[in-house]
mmCIF file of C-alpha atoms in Angstrom:
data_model
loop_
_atom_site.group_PDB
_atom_site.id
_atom_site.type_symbol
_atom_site.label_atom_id
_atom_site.label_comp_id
_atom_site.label_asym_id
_atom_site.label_seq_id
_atom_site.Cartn_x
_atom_site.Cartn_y
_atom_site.Cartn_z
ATOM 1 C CA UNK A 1 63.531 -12.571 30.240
ATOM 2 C CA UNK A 2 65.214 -12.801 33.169
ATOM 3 C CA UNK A 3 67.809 -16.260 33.728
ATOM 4 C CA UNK A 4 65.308 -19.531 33.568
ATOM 5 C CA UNK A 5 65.299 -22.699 33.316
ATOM 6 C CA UNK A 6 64.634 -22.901 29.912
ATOM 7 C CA UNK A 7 66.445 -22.197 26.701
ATOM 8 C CA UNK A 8 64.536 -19.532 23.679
ATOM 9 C CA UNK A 9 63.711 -22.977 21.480
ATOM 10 C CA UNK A 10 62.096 -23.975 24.679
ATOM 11 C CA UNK A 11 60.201 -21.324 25.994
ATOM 12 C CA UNK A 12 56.295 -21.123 25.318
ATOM 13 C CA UNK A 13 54.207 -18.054 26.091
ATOM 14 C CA UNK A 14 50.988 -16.451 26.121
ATOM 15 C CA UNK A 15 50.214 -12.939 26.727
ATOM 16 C CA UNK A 16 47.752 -12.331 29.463
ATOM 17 C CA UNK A 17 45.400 -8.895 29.394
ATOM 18 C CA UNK A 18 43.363 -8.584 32.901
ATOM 19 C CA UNK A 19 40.308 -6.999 33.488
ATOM 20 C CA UNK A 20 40.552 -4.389 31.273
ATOM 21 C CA UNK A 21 36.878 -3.492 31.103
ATOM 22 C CA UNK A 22 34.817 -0.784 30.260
ATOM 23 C CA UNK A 23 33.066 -0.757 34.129
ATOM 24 C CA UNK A 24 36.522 -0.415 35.346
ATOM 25 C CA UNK A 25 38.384 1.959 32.897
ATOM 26 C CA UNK A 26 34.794 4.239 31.675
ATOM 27 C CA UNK A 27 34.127 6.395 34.950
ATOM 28 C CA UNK A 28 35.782 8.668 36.131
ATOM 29 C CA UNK A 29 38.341 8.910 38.024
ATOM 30 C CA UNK A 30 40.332 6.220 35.495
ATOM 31 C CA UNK A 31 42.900 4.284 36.598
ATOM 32 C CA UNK A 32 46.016 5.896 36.530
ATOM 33 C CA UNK A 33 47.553 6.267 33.204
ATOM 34 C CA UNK A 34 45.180 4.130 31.443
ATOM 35 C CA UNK A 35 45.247 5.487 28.230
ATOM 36 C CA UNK A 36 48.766 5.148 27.881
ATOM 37 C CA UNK A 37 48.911 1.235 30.037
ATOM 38 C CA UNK A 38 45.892 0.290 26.599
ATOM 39 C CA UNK A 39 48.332 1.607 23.747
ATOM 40 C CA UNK A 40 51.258 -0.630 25.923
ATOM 41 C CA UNK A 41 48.830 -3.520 25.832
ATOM 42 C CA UNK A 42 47.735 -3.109 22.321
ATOM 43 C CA UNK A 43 51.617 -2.915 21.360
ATOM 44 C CA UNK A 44 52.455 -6.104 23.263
ATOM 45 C CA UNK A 45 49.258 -7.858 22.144
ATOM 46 C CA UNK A 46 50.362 -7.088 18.624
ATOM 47 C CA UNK A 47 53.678 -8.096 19.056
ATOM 48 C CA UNK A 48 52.438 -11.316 20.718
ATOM 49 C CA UNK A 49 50.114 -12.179 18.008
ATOM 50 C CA UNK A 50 52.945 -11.295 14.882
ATOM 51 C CA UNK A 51 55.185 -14.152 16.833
ATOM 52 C CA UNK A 52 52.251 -16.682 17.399
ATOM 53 C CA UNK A 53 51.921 -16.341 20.630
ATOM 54 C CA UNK A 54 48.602 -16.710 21.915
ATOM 55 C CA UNK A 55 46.471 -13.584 23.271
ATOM 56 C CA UNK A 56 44.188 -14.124 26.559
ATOM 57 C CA UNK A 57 41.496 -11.821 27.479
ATOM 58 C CA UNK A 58 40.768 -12.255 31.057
ATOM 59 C CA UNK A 59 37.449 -10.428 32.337
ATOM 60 C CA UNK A 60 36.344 -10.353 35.827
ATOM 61 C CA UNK A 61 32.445 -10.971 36.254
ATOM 62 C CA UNK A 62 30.010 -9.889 39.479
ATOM 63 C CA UNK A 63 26.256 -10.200 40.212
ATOM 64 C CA UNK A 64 26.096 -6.289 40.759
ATOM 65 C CA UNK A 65 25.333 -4.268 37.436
ATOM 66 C CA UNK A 66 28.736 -2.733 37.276
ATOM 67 C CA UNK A 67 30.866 -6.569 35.731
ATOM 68 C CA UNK A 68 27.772 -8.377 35.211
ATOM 69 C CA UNK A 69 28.443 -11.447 32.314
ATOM 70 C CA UNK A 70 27.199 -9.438 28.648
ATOM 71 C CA UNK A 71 26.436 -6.243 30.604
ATOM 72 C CA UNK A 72 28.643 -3.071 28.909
ATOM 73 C CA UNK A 73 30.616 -2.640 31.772
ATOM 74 C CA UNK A 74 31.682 -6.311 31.531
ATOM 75 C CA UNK A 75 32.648 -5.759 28.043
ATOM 76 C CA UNK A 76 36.210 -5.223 27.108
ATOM 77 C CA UNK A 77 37.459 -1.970 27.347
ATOM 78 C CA UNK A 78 37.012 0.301 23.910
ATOM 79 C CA UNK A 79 40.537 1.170 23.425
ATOM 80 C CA UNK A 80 41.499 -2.682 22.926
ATOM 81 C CA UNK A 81 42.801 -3.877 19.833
ATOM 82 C CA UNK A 82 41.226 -7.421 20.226
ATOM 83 C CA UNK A 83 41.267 -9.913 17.318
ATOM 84 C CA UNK A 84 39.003 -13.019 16.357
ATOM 85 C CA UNK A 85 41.985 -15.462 16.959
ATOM 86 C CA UNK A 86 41.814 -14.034 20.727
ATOM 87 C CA UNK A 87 41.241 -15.937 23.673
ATOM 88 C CA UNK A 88 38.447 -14.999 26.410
ATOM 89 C CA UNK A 89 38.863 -16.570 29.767
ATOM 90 C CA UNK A 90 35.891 -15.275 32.422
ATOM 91 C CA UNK A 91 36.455 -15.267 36.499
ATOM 92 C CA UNK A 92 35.054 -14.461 39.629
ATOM 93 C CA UNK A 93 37.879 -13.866 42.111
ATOM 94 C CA UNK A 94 41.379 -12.157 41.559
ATOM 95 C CA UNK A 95 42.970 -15.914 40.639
ATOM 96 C CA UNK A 96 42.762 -15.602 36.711
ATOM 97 C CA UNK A 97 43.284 -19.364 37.566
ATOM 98 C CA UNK A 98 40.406 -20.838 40.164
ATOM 99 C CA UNK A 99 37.474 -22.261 38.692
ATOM 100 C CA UNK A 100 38.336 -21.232 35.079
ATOM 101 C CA UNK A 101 39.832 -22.820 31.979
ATOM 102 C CA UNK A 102 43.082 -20.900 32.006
ATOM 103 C CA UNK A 103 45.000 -23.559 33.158
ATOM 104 C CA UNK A 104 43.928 -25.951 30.938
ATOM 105 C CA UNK A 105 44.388 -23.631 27.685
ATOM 106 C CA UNK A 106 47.632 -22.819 28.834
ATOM 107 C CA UNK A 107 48.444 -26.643 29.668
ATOM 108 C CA UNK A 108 47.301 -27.590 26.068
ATOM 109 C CA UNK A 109 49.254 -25.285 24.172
ATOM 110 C CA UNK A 110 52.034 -26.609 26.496
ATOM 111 C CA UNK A 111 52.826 -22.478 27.730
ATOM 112 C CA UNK A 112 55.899 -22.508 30.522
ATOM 113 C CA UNK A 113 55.942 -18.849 30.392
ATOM 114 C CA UNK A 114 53.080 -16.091 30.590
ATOM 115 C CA UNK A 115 53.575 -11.753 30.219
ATOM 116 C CA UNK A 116 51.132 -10.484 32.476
ATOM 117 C CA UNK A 117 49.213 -6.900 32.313
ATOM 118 C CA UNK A 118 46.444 -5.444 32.703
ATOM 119 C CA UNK A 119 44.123 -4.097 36.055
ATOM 120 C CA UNK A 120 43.961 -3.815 39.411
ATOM 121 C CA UNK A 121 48.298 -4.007 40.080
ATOM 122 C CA UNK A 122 47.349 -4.562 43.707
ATOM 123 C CA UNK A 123 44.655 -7.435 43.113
ATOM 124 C CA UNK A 124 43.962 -9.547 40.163
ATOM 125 C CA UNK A 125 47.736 -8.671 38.320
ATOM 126 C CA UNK A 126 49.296 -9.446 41.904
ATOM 127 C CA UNK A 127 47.161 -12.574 42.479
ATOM 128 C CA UNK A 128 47.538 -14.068 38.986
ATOM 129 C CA UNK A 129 51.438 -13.543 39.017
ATOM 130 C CA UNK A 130 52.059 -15.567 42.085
ATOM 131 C CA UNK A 131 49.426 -18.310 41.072
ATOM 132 C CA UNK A 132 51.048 -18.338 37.599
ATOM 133 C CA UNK A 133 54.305 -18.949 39.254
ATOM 134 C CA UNK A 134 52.920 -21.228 41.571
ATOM 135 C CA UNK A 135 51.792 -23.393 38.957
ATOM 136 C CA UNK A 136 55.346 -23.793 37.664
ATOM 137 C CA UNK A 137 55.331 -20.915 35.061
ATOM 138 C CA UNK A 138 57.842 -18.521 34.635
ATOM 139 C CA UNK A 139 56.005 -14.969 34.539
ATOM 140 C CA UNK A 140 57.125 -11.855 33.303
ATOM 141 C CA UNK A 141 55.254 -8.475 34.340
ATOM 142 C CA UNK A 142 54.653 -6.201 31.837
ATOM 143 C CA UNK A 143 55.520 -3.027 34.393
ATOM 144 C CA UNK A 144 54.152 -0.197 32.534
ATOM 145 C CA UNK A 145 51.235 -1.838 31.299
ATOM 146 C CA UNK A 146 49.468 -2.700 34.340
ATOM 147 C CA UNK A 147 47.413 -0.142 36.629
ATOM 148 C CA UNK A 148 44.887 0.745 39.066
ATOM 149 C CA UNK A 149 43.370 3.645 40.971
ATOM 150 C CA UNK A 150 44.708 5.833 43.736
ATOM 151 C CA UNK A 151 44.241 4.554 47.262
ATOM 152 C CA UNK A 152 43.898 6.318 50.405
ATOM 153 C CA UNK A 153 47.087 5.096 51.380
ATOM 154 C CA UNK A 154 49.074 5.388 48.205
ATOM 155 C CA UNK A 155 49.000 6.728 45.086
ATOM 156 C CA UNK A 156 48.214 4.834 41.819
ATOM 157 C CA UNK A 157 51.952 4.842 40.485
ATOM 158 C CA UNK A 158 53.370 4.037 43.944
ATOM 159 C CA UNK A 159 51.346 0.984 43.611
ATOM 160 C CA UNK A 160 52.468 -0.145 40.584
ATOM 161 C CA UNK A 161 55.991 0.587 41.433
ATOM 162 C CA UNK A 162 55.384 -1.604 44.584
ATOM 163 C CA UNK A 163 54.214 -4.528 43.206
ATOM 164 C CA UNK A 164 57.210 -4.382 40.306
ATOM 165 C CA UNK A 165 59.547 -4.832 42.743
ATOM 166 C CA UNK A 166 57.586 -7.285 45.429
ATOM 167 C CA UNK A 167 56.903 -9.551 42.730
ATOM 168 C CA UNK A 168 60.033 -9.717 40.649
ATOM 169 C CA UNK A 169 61.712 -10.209 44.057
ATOM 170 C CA UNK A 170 59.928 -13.442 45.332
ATOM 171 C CA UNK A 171 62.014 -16.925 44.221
ATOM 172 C CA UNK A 172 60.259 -18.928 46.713
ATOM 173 C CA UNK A 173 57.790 -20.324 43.859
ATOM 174 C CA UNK A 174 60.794 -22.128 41.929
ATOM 175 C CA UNK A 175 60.563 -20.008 38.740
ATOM 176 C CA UNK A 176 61.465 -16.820 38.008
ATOM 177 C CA UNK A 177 59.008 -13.729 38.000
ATOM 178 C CA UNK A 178 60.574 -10.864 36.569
ATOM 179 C CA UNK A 179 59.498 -7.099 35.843
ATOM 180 C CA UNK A 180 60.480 -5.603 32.118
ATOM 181 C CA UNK A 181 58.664 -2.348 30.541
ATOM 182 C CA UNK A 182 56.620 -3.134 27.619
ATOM 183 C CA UNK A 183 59.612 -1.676 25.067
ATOM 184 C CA UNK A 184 62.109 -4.705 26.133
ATOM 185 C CA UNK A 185 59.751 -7.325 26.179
ATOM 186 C CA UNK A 186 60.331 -9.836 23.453
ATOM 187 C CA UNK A 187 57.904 -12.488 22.158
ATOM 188 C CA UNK A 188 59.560 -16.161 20.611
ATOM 189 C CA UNK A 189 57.259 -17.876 18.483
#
């Protein structure tokens, strides 16, 4: 983590997983580098859960069959190592936060900081980093373990590269958002 705030004793996190779903990540083209962004997220989610810290499932819903609520391509991606203790949060916009209970299950597990992952870098990720920080938490971005699909005006990769540096570079929220590949993130319990 990058210089909070906060001391280790006092830092509380939760790992956040977005929109990894199997209407997202099952057609072809995948997003870019998606099987290797899952085995990042199944190593962190692991990680998280052997220090305590709670896992959040986050999975975008829409009316059309593609994200429908209980359709397959709203389920969770296959490649996930998810776990009965895990947390499911649903939403309809790119906010992981408006008009859903993430802010309350963070709020009563008193979490100040949150590792983010997950899909689209450009749209959900971005969005849910600067509303995290917004709301006063200090975020880290997993940077290899989020994704999303090539663009017209930029490849996959550039995007993610983009939004690793945009977002770790913004301090106007208060606290600090920084950008750390999956093999130097550490979890406190």
């Amino acid at each position: 983590m990058s210089d909070t705030s906060h001391t280790i004793a006092d830092v509380r996190t939760a790992f956040l997983v977005i929109d990894v779903q199997r209407g997202l990540f099952d057609a072809p083209p995948r997003p870019a580098d998606a099987d290797a962004v899952i085995q990042r997220i199944n190593s962190l989610a692991s990680r998280a859960r052997a220090a305590g810290v709670p896992v959040i499932f986050i999975q975008h819903e829409e009316e059309d069959e593609s994200l429908r609520f209980g359709s397959t391509g709203w389920e969770l991606e296959r490649q996930l190592a998810v776990e009965p203790g895990d947390h499911r949060i649903r939403k309809t916009t790119p906010d992981s936060f408006l008009r859903t209970g993430l802010g309350d299950l963070l709020a009563a597990r008193g979490i100040n900081h949150v590792v983010v992952c997950g899909y689209a870098s450009e749209f959900c990720v971005d969005t849910t980093v600067r509303r995290a920080a917004a709301n006063g938490l200090t975020v880290t971005l997993a940077s290899d373990a989020h994704t999303t699909h090539d663009k017209p005006h930029a490849r996959a990769d550039q995007i993610r590269l983009h939004h690793n540096a945009t977002l770790s570079d913004i301090a106007s929220f208060g606290p600090p958002i920084c950008a750390l590949a999956t093999a130097d993130i550490q979890f406190v319990g």
